[in-house]
């Protein structure tokens, strides 16, 4: 079990290194742009290139599991090693796997990613609440035990998202609002930043939902997807200091040169520091 809860460690890391979260998304076209083959060897060269260049400078990394899973066991092995190397360098790792199920199956996912003894142990995991917020309980319990965190899908930026997220529950709130309420309750005893966060797309329109959940707000969609540091204040309002801004292609596209990767990350980080108050 980690000596401090995820939320405490996350705030400290962002204060020390800046709030930037670098998404590690080894798309086939990015491997090609780096002059690498679209195979496990190319995946390893790409991923370890990012790790070696940025692991000691950036606070948070978010590898997208799908782009490793597509190579089968060889890809998962790269994800496992990258996670270990990043954490050894003092960075936090959010594995973006969006797992969601019930009962023993959810417990299995939680053990795979959140238990400190697991090969894929990370600092936080993205999860889906659409089998009901209560279906996340095994992951919540495992996260508490391990000092890890969760990021729960709440207000995503894909155009299909509102079909579910804006729908009204029987009790009255929207589905997204109910998710945010559940997270706020989980974080109620946090001194500063709780360990249970929401995924809120940086490209959504300003919302009437209350984003002050006393926990982190993972904000994908920055850079190549259109959102800018300046737009964060409009979307997140008073909760902007709790945003974890995630950028992938804008940073990774600067590779494979390590100095260029570091320069791109530092430039983004400086912009986010100003807007988010770090």
Short mmCIF file of N, CA, C and O in Angstrom, two decimals, residues 194-254:
data_model
loop_
_atom_site.label_atom_id
_atom_site.label_comp_id
_atom_site.label_asym_id
_atom_site.label_seq_id
_atom_site.Cartn_x
_atom_site.Cartn_y
_atom_site.Cartn_z
N UNK A 194 -8.83 14.68 -3.51
CA UNK A 194 -9.18 13.28 -3.32
C UNK A 194 -8.58 12.40 -4.40
O UNK A 194 -8.00 12.87 -5.38
N UNK A 195 -8.76 11.11 -4.25
CA UNK A 195 -8.15 10.14 -5.16
C UNK A 195 -9.10 9.64 -6.24
O UNK A 195 -8.69 8.86 -7.10
N UNK A 196 -10.35 10.11 -6.20
CA UNK A 196 -11.35 9.60 -7.14
C UNK A 196 -11.77 10.73 -8.07
O UNK A 196 -12.44 11.68 -7.67
N UNK A 197 -11.32 10.62 -9.33
CA UNK A 197 -11.49 11.70 -10.28
C UNK A 197 -12.48 11.38 -11.38
O UNK A 197 -12.97 10.25 -11.51
N UNK A 198 -12.76 12.39 -12.19
CA UNK A 198 -13.66 12.27 -13.32
C UNK A 198 -12.90 12.54 -14.61
O UNK A 198 -11.94 13.31 -14.63
N UNK A 199 -13.33 11.89 -15.68
CA UNK A 199 -12.85 12.21 -17.01
C UNK A 199 -13.83 13.21 -17.62
O UNK A 199 -15.02 12.90 -17.78
N UNK A 200 -13.33 14.40 -17.91
CA UNK A 200 -14.15 15.47 -18.48
C UNK A 200 -13.39 16.02 -19.68
O UNK A 200 -12.30 16.59 -19.53
N UNK A 201 -13.93 15.85 -20.86
CA UNK A 201 -13.24 16.27 -22.07
C UNK A 201 -12.98 17.77 -22.10
O UNK A 201 -13.87 18.57 -21.80
N UNK A 202 -11.78 18.15 -22.49
CA UNK A 202 -11.43 19.57 -22.55
C UNK A 202 -12.14 20.29 -23.68
O UNK A 202 -12.18 21.52 -23.70
N UNK A 203 -12.74 19.53 -24.61
CA UNK A 203 -13.41 20.15 -25.75
C UNK A 203 -14.92 20.29 -25.57
O UNK A 203 -15.60 20.75 -26.49
N UNK A 204 -15.45 19.90 -24.41
CA UNK A 204 -16.89 20.06 -24.21
C UNK A 204 -17.23 21.53 -24.03
O UNK A 204 -16.37 22.36 -23.74
N UNK A 205 -18.49 21.86 -24.20
CA UNK A 205 -18.96 23.21 -23.94
C UNK A 205 -19.07 23.42 -22.43
O UNK A 205 -19.21 22.45 -21.67
N UNK A 206 -18.98 24.67 -21.97
CA UNK A 206 -19.21 24.91 -20.54
C UNK A 206 -20.50 24.24 -20.08
O UNK A 206 -21.52 24.26 -20.78
N UNK A 207 -20.46 23.64 -18.91
CA UNK A 207 -21.57 22.81 -18.45
C UNK A 207 -22.19 23.37 -17.17
O UNK A 207 -21.53 24.07 -16.40
N UNK A 208 -23.45 23.02 -16.95
CA UNK A 208 -24.11 23.38 -15.70
C UNK A 208 -23.81 22.37 -14.59
O UNK A 208 -24.18 22.60 -13.44
N UNK A 209 -23.15 21.26 -14.94
CA UNK A 209 -22.83 20.26 -13.92
C UNK A 209 -21.78 20.82 -12.95
O UNK A 209 -20.92 21.61 -13.34
N UNK A 210 -21.86 20.40 -11.72
CA UNK A 210 -20.92 20.85 -10.69
C UNK A 210 -19.66 20.01 -10.77
O UNK A 210 -19.64 18.84 -10.38
N UNK A 211 -18.57 20.60 -11.27
CA UNK A 211 -17.31 19.88 -11.44
C UNK A 211 -16.42 19.92 -10.20
O UNK A 211 -15.34 19.33 -10.21
N UNK A 212 -16.87 20.59 -9.17
CA UNK A 212 -16.09 20.63 -7.93
C UNK A 212 -16.38 19.35 -7.15
O UNK A 212 -17.26 19.30 -6.29
N UNK A 213 -15.61 18.31 -7.45
CA UNK A 213 -15.81 17.01 -6.81
C UNK A 213 -14.75 16.74 -5.74
O UNK A 213 -14.66 15.63 -5.24
N UNK A 214 -13.93 17.74 -5.44
CA UNK A 214 -12.82 17.60 -4.48
C UNK A 214 -11.84 16.52 -4.93
O UNK A 214 -11.14 15.91 -4.13
N UNK A 215 -11.82 16.28 -6.23
CA UNK A 215 -10.93 15.29 -6.80
C UNK A 215 -10.42 15.76 -8.14
O UNK A 215 -10.87 16.78 -8.68
N UNK A 216 -9.48 15.04 -8.75
CA UNK A 216 -8.88 15.46 -10.01
C UNK A 216 -9.81 15.28 -11.20
O UNK A 216 -10.68 14.40 -11.20
N UNK A 217 -9.61 16.12 -12.19
CA UNK A 217 -10.42 16.12 -13.40
C UNK A 217 -9.50 15.89 -14.59
O UNK A 217 -8.79 16.79 -15.03
N UNK A 218 -9.49 14.66 -15.08
CA UNK A 218 -8.63 14.31 -16.21
C UNK A 218 -9.26 14.87 -17.49
O UNK A 218 -10.39 14.53 -17.83
N UNK A 219 -8.49 15.72 -18.17
CA UNK A 219 -9.03 16.46 -19.31
C UNK A 219 -8.28 16.11 -20.59
O UNK A 219 -7.31 16.77 -20.95
N UNK A 220 -8.73 15.06 -21.31
CA UNK A 220 -8.15 14.78 -22.61
C UNK A 220 -8.72 15.74 -23.66
O UNK A 220 -9.70 16.44 -23.41
N UNK A 221 -8.07 15.76 -24.81
CA UNK A 221 -8.58 16.59 -25.91
C UNK A 221 -7.79 17.85 -26.17
O UNK A 221 -8.18 18.67 -27.00
N UNK A 222 -6.67 18.01 -25.46
CA UNK A 222 -5.86 19.21 -25.66
C UNK A 222 -4.88 19.00 -26.80
O UNK A 222 -4.45 17.89 -27.09
N UNK A 223 -4.54 20.09 -27.46
CA UNK A 223 -3.58 20.01 -28.55
C UNK A 223 -4.24 19.63 -29.85
O UNK A 223 -5.08 20.36 -30.38
N UNK A 224 -3.90 18.46 -30.39
CA UNK A 224 -4.35 18.06 -31.71
C UNK A 224 -5.87 17.95 -31.81
O UNK A 224 -6.44 18.10 -32.89
N UNK A 225 -6.54 17.70 -30.69
CA UNK A 225 -8.00 17.55 -30.72
C UNK A 225 -8.73 18.88 -30.60
O UNK A 225 -9.96 18.91 -30.62
N UNK A 226 -7.98 19.97 -30.42
CA UNK A 226 -8.61 21.28 -30.54
C UNK A 226 -8.65 22.15 -29.32
O UNK A 226 -8.77 23.37 -29.44
N UNK A 227 -8.61 21.57 -28.13
CA UNK A 227 -8.66 22.39 -26.92
C UNK A 227 -7.31 23.04 -26.66
O UNK A 227 -6.26 22.49 -27.01
N UNK A 228 -7.32 24.20 -26.02
CA UNK A 228 -6.10 24.93 -25.69
C UNK A 228 -6.04 25.19 -24.19
O UNK A 228 -7.07 25.09 -23.50
N UNK A 229 -4.87 25.52 -23.66
CA UNK A 229 -4.80 25.86 -22.23
C UNK A 229 -5.79 26.96 -21.85
O UNK A 229 -6.41 26.90 -20.79
N UNK A 230 -5.97 27.94 -22.73
CA UNK A 230 -6.87 29.05 -22.41
C UNK A 230 -8.32 28.61 -22.29
O UNK A 230 -9.11 29.24 -21.57
N UNK A 231 -8.70 27.53 -22.97
CA UNK A 231 -10.09 27.08 -22.92
C UNK A 231 -10.44 26.35 -21.64
O UNK A 231 -11.62 26.14 -21.34
N UNK A 232 -9.43 25.95 -20.86
CA UNK A 232 -9.71 25.18 -19.65
C UNK A 232 -10.50 25.98 -18.63
O UNK A 232 -11.40 25.44 -17.97
N UNK A 233 -10.19 27.25 -18.47
CA UNK A 233 -10.93 28.07 -17.50
C UNK A 233 -12.40 28.16 -17.86
O UNK A 233 -13.27 28.19 -16.97
N UNK A 234 -12.71 28.22 -19.15
CA UNK A 234 -14.11 28.31 -19.59
C UNK A 234 -14.87 27.04 -19.26
O UNK A 234 -16.04 27.08 -18.87
N UNK A 235 -14.22 25.89 -19.44
CA UNK A 235 -14.90 24.61 -19.21
C UNK A 235 -15.00 24.28 -17.73
O UNK A 235 -16.05 23.86 -17.23
N UNK A 236 -13.90 24.50 -16.98
CA UNK A 236 -13.82 24.00 -15.62
C UNK A 236 -14.06 25.04 -14.54
O UNK A 236 -14.26 24.68 -13.38
N UNK A 237 -14.05 26.30 -14.90
CA UNK A 237 -14.40 27.35 -13.95
C UNK A 237 -13.59 27.30 -12.67
O UNK A 237 -12.36 27.19 -12.69
N UNK A 238 -14.28 27.32 -11.54
CA UNK A 238 -13.62 27.38 -10.24
C UNK A 238 -12.84 26.12 -9.92
O UNK A 238 -11.99 26.11 -9.02
N UNK A 239 -13.11 25.02 -10.64
CA UNK A 239 -12.43 23.75 -10.38
C UNK A 239 -11.17 23.59 -11.22
O UNK A 239 -10.56 22.52 -11.22
N UNK A 240 -10.74 24.63 -11.92
CA UNK A 240 -9.66 24.49 -12.90
C UNK A 240 -8.35 24.05 -12.25
O UNK A 240 -7.53 23.37 -12.89
N UNK A 241 -8.11 24.40 -10.99
CA UNK A 241 -6.86 24.02 -10.32
C UNK A 241 -6.74 22.51 -10.15
O UNK A 241 -5.64 21.98 -9.95
N UNK A 242 -7.86 21.80 -10.24
CA UNK A 242 -7.84 20.34 -10.07
C UNK A 242 -7.75 19.59 -11.39
O UNK A 242 -7.82 18.36 -11.41
N UNK A 243 -7.59 20.32 -12.50
CA UNK A 243 -7.53 19.70 -13.81
C UNK A 243 -6.17 19.04 -14.03
O UNK A 243 -5.12 19.60 -13.68
N UNK A 244 -6.21 17.85 -14.62
CA UNK A 244 -5.00 17.15 -15.08
C UNK A 244 -5.07 17.18 -16.61
O UNK A 244 -5.76 16.37 -17.23
N UNK A 245 -4.39 18.14 -17.24
CA UNK A 245 -4.52 18.32 -18.69
C UNK A 245 -3.70 17.29 -19.45
O UNK A 245 -2.49 17.16 -19.25
N UNK A 246 -4.35 16.53 -20.33
CA UNK A 246 -3.68 15.45 -21.04
C UNK A 246 -3.49 15.81 -22.51
O UNK A 246 -4.44 16.14 -23.20
N UNK A 247 -2.26 15.71 -22.95
CA UNK A 247 -1.92 15.99 -24.34
C UNK A 247 -1.08 14.84 -24.87
O UNK A 247 -0.17 14.37 -24.19
N UNK A 248 -1.38 14.39 -26.06
CA UNK A 248 -0.66 13.25 -26.62
C UNK A 248 0.06 13.63 -27.91
O UNK A 248 1.26 13.84 -27.92
N UNK A 249 -0.70 13.72 -29.01
CA UNK A 249 -0.07 13.89 -30.31
C UNK A 249 0.76 15.16 -30.41
O UNK A 249 1.79 15.19 -31.10
N UNK A 250 0.34 16.24 -29.74
CA UNK A 250 1.10 17.49 -29.82
C UNK A 250 2.50 17.31 -29.23
O UNK A 250 3.45 17.94 -29.70
N UNK A 251 2.63 16.45 -28.21
CA UNK A 251 3.93 16.18 -27.62
C UNK A 251 4.67 15.11 -28.42
O UNK A 251 5.82 15.29 -28.82
N UNK A 252 4.00 13.98 -28.66
CA UNK A 252 4.64 12.84 -29.29
C UNK A 252 5.07 13.13 -30.71
O UNK A 252 6.05 12.56 -31.21
N UNK A 253 4.34 14.03 -31.37
CA UNK A 253 4.69 14.38 -32.74
C UNK A 253 6.02 15.07 -32.87
O UNK A 253 6.58 15.18 -33.97
N UNK A 254 6.58 15.54 -31.75
CA UNK A 254 7.89 16.20 -31.78
C UNK A 254 9.03 15.21 -31.83
O UNK A 254 10.18 15.59 -32.11
#
